[in-house]
mmCIF file of C-alpha atoms in Angstrom:
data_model
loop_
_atom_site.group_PDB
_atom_site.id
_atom_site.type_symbol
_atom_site.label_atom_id
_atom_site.label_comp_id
_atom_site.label_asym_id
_atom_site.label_seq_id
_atom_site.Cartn_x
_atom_site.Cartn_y
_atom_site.Cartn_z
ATOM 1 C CA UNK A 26 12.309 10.076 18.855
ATOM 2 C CA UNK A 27 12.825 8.116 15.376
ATOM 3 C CA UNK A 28 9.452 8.069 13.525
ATOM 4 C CA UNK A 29 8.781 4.009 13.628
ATOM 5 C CA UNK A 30 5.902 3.785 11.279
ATOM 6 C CA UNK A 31 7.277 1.132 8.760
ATOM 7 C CA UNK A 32 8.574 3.273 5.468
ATOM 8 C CA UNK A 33 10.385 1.474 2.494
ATOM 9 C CA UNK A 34 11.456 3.527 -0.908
ATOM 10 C CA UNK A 35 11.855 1.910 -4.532
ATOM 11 C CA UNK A 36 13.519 4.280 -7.594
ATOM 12 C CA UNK A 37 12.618 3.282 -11.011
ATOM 13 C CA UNK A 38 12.960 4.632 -14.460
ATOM 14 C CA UNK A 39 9.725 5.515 -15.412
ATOM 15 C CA UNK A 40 7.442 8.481 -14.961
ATOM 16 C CA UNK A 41 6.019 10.003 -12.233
ATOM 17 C CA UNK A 42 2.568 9.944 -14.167
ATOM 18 C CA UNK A 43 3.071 5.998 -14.656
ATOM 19 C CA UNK A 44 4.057 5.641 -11.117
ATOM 20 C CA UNK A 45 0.996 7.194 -9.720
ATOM 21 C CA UNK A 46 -1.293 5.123 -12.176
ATOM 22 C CA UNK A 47 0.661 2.038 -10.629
ATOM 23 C CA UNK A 48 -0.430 2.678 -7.385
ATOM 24 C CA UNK A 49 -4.065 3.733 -8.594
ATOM 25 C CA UNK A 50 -4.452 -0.023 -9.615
ATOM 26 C CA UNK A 51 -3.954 -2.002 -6.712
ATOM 27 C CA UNK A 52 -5.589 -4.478 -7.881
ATOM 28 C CA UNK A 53 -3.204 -5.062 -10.583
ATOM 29 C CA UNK A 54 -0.064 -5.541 -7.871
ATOM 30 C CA UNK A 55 -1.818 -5.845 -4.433
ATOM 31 C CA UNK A 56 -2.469 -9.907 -4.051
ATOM 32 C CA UNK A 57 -5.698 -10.522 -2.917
ATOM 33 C CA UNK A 58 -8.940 -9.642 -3.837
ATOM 34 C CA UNK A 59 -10.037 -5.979 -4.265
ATOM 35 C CA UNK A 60 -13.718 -4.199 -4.640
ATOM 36 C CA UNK A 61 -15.042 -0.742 -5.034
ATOM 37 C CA UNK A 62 -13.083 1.833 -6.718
ATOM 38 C CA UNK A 63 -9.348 2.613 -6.470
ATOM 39 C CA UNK A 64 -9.181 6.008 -9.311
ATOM 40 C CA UNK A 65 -10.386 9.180 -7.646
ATOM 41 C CA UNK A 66 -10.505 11.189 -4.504
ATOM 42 C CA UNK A 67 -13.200 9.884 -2.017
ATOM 43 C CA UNK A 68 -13.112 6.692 -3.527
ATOM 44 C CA UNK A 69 -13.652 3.813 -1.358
ATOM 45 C CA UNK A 70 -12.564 -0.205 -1.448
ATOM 46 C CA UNK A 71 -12.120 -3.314 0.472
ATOM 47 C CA UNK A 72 -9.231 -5.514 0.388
ATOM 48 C CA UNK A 73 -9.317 -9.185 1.211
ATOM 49 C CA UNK A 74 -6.878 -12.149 1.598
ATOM 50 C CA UNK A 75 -8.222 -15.462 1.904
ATOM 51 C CA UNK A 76 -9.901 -15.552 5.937
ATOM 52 C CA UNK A 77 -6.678 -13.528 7.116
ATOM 53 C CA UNK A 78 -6.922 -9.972 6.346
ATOM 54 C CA UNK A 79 -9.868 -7.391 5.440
ATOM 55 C CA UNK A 80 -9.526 -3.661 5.288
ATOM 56 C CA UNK A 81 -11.396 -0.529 4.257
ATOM 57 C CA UNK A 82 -9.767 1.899 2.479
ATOM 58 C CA UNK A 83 -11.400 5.568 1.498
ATOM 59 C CA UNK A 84 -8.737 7.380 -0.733
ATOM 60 C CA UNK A 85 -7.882 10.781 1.215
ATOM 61 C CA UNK A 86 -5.825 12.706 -0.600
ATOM 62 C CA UNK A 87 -4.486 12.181 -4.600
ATOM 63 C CA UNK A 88 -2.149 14.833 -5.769
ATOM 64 C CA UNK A 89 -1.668 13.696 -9.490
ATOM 65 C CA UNK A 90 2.161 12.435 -10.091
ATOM 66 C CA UNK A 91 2.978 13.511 -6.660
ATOM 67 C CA UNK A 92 1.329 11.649 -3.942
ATOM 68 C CA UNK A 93 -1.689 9.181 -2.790
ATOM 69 C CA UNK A 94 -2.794 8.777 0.474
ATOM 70 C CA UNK A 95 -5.619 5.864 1.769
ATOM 71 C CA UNK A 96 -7.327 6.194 4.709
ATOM 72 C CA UNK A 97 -7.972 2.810 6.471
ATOM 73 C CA UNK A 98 -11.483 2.943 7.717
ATOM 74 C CA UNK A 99 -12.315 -0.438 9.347
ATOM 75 C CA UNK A 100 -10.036 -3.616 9.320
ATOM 76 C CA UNK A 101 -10.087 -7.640 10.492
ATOM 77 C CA UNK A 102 -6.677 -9.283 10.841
ATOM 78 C CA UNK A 103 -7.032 -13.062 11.752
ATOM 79 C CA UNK A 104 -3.421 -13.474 12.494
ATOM 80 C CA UNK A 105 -3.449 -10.865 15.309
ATOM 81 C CA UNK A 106 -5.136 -8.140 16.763
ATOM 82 C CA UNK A 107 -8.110 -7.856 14.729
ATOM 83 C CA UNK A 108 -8.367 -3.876 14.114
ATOM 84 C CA UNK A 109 -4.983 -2.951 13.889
ATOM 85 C CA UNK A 110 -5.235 -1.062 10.909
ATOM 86 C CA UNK A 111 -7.882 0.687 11.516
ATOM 87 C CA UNK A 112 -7.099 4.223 11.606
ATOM 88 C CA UNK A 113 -4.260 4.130 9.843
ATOM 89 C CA UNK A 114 -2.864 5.779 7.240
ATOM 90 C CA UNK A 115 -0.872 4.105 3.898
ATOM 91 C CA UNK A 116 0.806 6.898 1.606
ATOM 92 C CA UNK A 117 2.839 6.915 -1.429
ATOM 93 C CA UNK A 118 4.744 9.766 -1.686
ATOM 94 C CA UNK A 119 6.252 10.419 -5.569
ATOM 95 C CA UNK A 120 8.954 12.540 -6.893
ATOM 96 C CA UNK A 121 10.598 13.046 -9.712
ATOM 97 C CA UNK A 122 14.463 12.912 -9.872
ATOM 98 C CA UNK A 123 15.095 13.751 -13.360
ATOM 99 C CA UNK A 124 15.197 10.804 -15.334
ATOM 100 C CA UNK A 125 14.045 8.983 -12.402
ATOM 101 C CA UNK A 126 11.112 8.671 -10.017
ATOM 102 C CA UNK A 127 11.115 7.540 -6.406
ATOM 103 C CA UNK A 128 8.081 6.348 -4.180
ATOM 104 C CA UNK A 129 8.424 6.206 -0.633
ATOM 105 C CA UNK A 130 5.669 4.027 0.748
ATOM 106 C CA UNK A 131 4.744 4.697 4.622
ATOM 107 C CA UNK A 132 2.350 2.820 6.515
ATOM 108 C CA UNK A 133 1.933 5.631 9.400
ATOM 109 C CA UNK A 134 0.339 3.436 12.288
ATOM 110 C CA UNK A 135 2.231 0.055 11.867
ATOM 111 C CA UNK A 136 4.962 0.419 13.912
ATOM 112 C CA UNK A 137 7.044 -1.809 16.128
ATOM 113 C CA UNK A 138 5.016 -2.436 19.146
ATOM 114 C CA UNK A 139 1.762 -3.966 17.153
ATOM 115 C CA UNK A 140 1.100 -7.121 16.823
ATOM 116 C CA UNK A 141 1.255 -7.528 13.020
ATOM 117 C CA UNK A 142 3.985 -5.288 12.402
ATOM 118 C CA UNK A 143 6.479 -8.002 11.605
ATOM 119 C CA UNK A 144 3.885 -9.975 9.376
ATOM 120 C CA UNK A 145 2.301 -6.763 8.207
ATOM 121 C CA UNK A 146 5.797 -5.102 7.142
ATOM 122 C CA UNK A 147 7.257 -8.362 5.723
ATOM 123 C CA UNK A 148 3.784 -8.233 3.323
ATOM 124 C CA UNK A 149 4.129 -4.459 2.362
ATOM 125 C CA UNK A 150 8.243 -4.784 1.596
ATOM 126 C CA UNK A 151 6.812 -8.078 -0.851
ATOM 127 C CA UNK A 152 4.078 -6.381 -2.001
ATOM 128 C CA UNK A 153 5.822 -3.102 -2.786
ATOM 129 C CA UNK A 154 9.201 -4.491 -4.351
ATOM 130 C CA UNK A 155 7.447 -7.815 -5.910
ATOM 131 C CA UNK A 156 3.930 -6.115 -6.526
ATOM 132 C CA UNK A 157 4.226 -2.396 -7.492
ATOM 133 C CA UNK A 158 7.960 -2.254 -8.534
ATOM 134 C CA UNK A 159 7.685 -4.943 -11.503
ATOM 135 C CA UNK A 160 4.197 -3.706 -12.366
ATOM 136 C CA UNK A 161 6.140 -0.230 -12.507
ATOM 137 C CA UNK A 162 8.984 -1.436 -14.366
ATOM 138 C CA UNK A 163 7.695 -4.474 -16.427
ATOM 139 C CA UNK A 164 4.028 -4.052 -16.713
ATOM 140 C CA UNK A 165 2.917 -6.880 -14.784
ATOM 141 C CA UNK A 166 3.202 -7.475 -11.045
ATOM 142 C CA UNK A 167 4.642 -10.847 -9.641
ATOM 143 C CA UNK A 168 1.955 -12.650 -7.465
ATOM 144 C CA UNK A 169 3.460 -12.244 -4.519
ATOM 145 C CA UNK A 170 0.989 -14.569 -2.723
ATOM 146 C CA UNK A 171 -0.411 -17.802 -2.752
#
C-alpha cells in the first residue's frame, strides 16, 4: 500500500546548513504565533493560529544539515476533529545534491481519511513553498496568512 501521509519536496540553491537553520526558525516562516524554543534537541513549543489551531511540538530528533524531526505532543483544531495531530510526527528530511539542497517535508499521520487533511495539507504546501522556501531563498518568508 502507497504511504498516504501528506509529503511535499522543495530544491533550492543554498546550503544544507542554511536549510536546516530555516527550519530551526519557525517562527520566522510558520504564520502564527510561536512560544518556547525551536533550536535544540528536546526542545519544546506551542504553535497557535488565531482560535483555529494549537499544537505542541517537542523536537525529537535534529541531525545537523541532515534532518529535523517534531514530535506533536497535544493539539486543538477548531475546524475539525480537535486532536488530530496529536501523535503525529512532522519531519524535514535534508540532502545535499551538490550545488543544491532538497527538503522533503512529511507530515506522517495526516493522511487522507482525517478530517483536516485537505485544510491541513493545503496549509503545509503554503506554508512550506510560501513560508520556508522564500525564507530559504530570499531571507524573508511571505506571510502566508491573514
Amino acid at each position: 500500500m502507497k504511504n498516504q501521509d501528506f509529503t511535499t519536496t522543495i530544491i533550492v540553491e543554498q546550503t544544507p546548513k542554511q536549510v536546516f537553520d530555516a527550519i530551526n526558525n519557525p517562527q520566522a516562516w510558520w504564520s502564527g504565533e510561536i512560544t518556547g524554543n525551536t533550536g535544540k534537541l528536546g526542545d519544546e513549543f506551542t504553535y497557535r493560529y488565531k482560535e483555529l489551531h494549537m499544537s505542541k511540538q517537542r523536537i525529537v530528533e535534529m541531525i545537523p544539515g541532515k534532518k529535523v524531526v517534531w514530535l506533536v505532543t497535544d493539539s486543538q483544531l477548531n475546524f475539525a476533529q480537535k486532536d488530530e495531530w496529536t501523535n503525529t510526527k512532522i519531519i524535514f528530511e535534508i540532502t545535499n545534491l551538490g550545488s543544491q539542497t532538497q527538503v522533503k517535508f512529511t507530515h506522517v499521520g495526516l493522511i487522507p481519511n482525517i478530517e483536516c487533511f485537505n485544510d491541513c495539507s493545503n496549509a503545509w504546501g503554503q506554508l512550506i513553498l510560501q513560508g520556508l522556501f522564500r525564507l530559504i531563498t530570499k531571507g524573508k518568508a511571505e506571510k502566508v496568512f491573514s
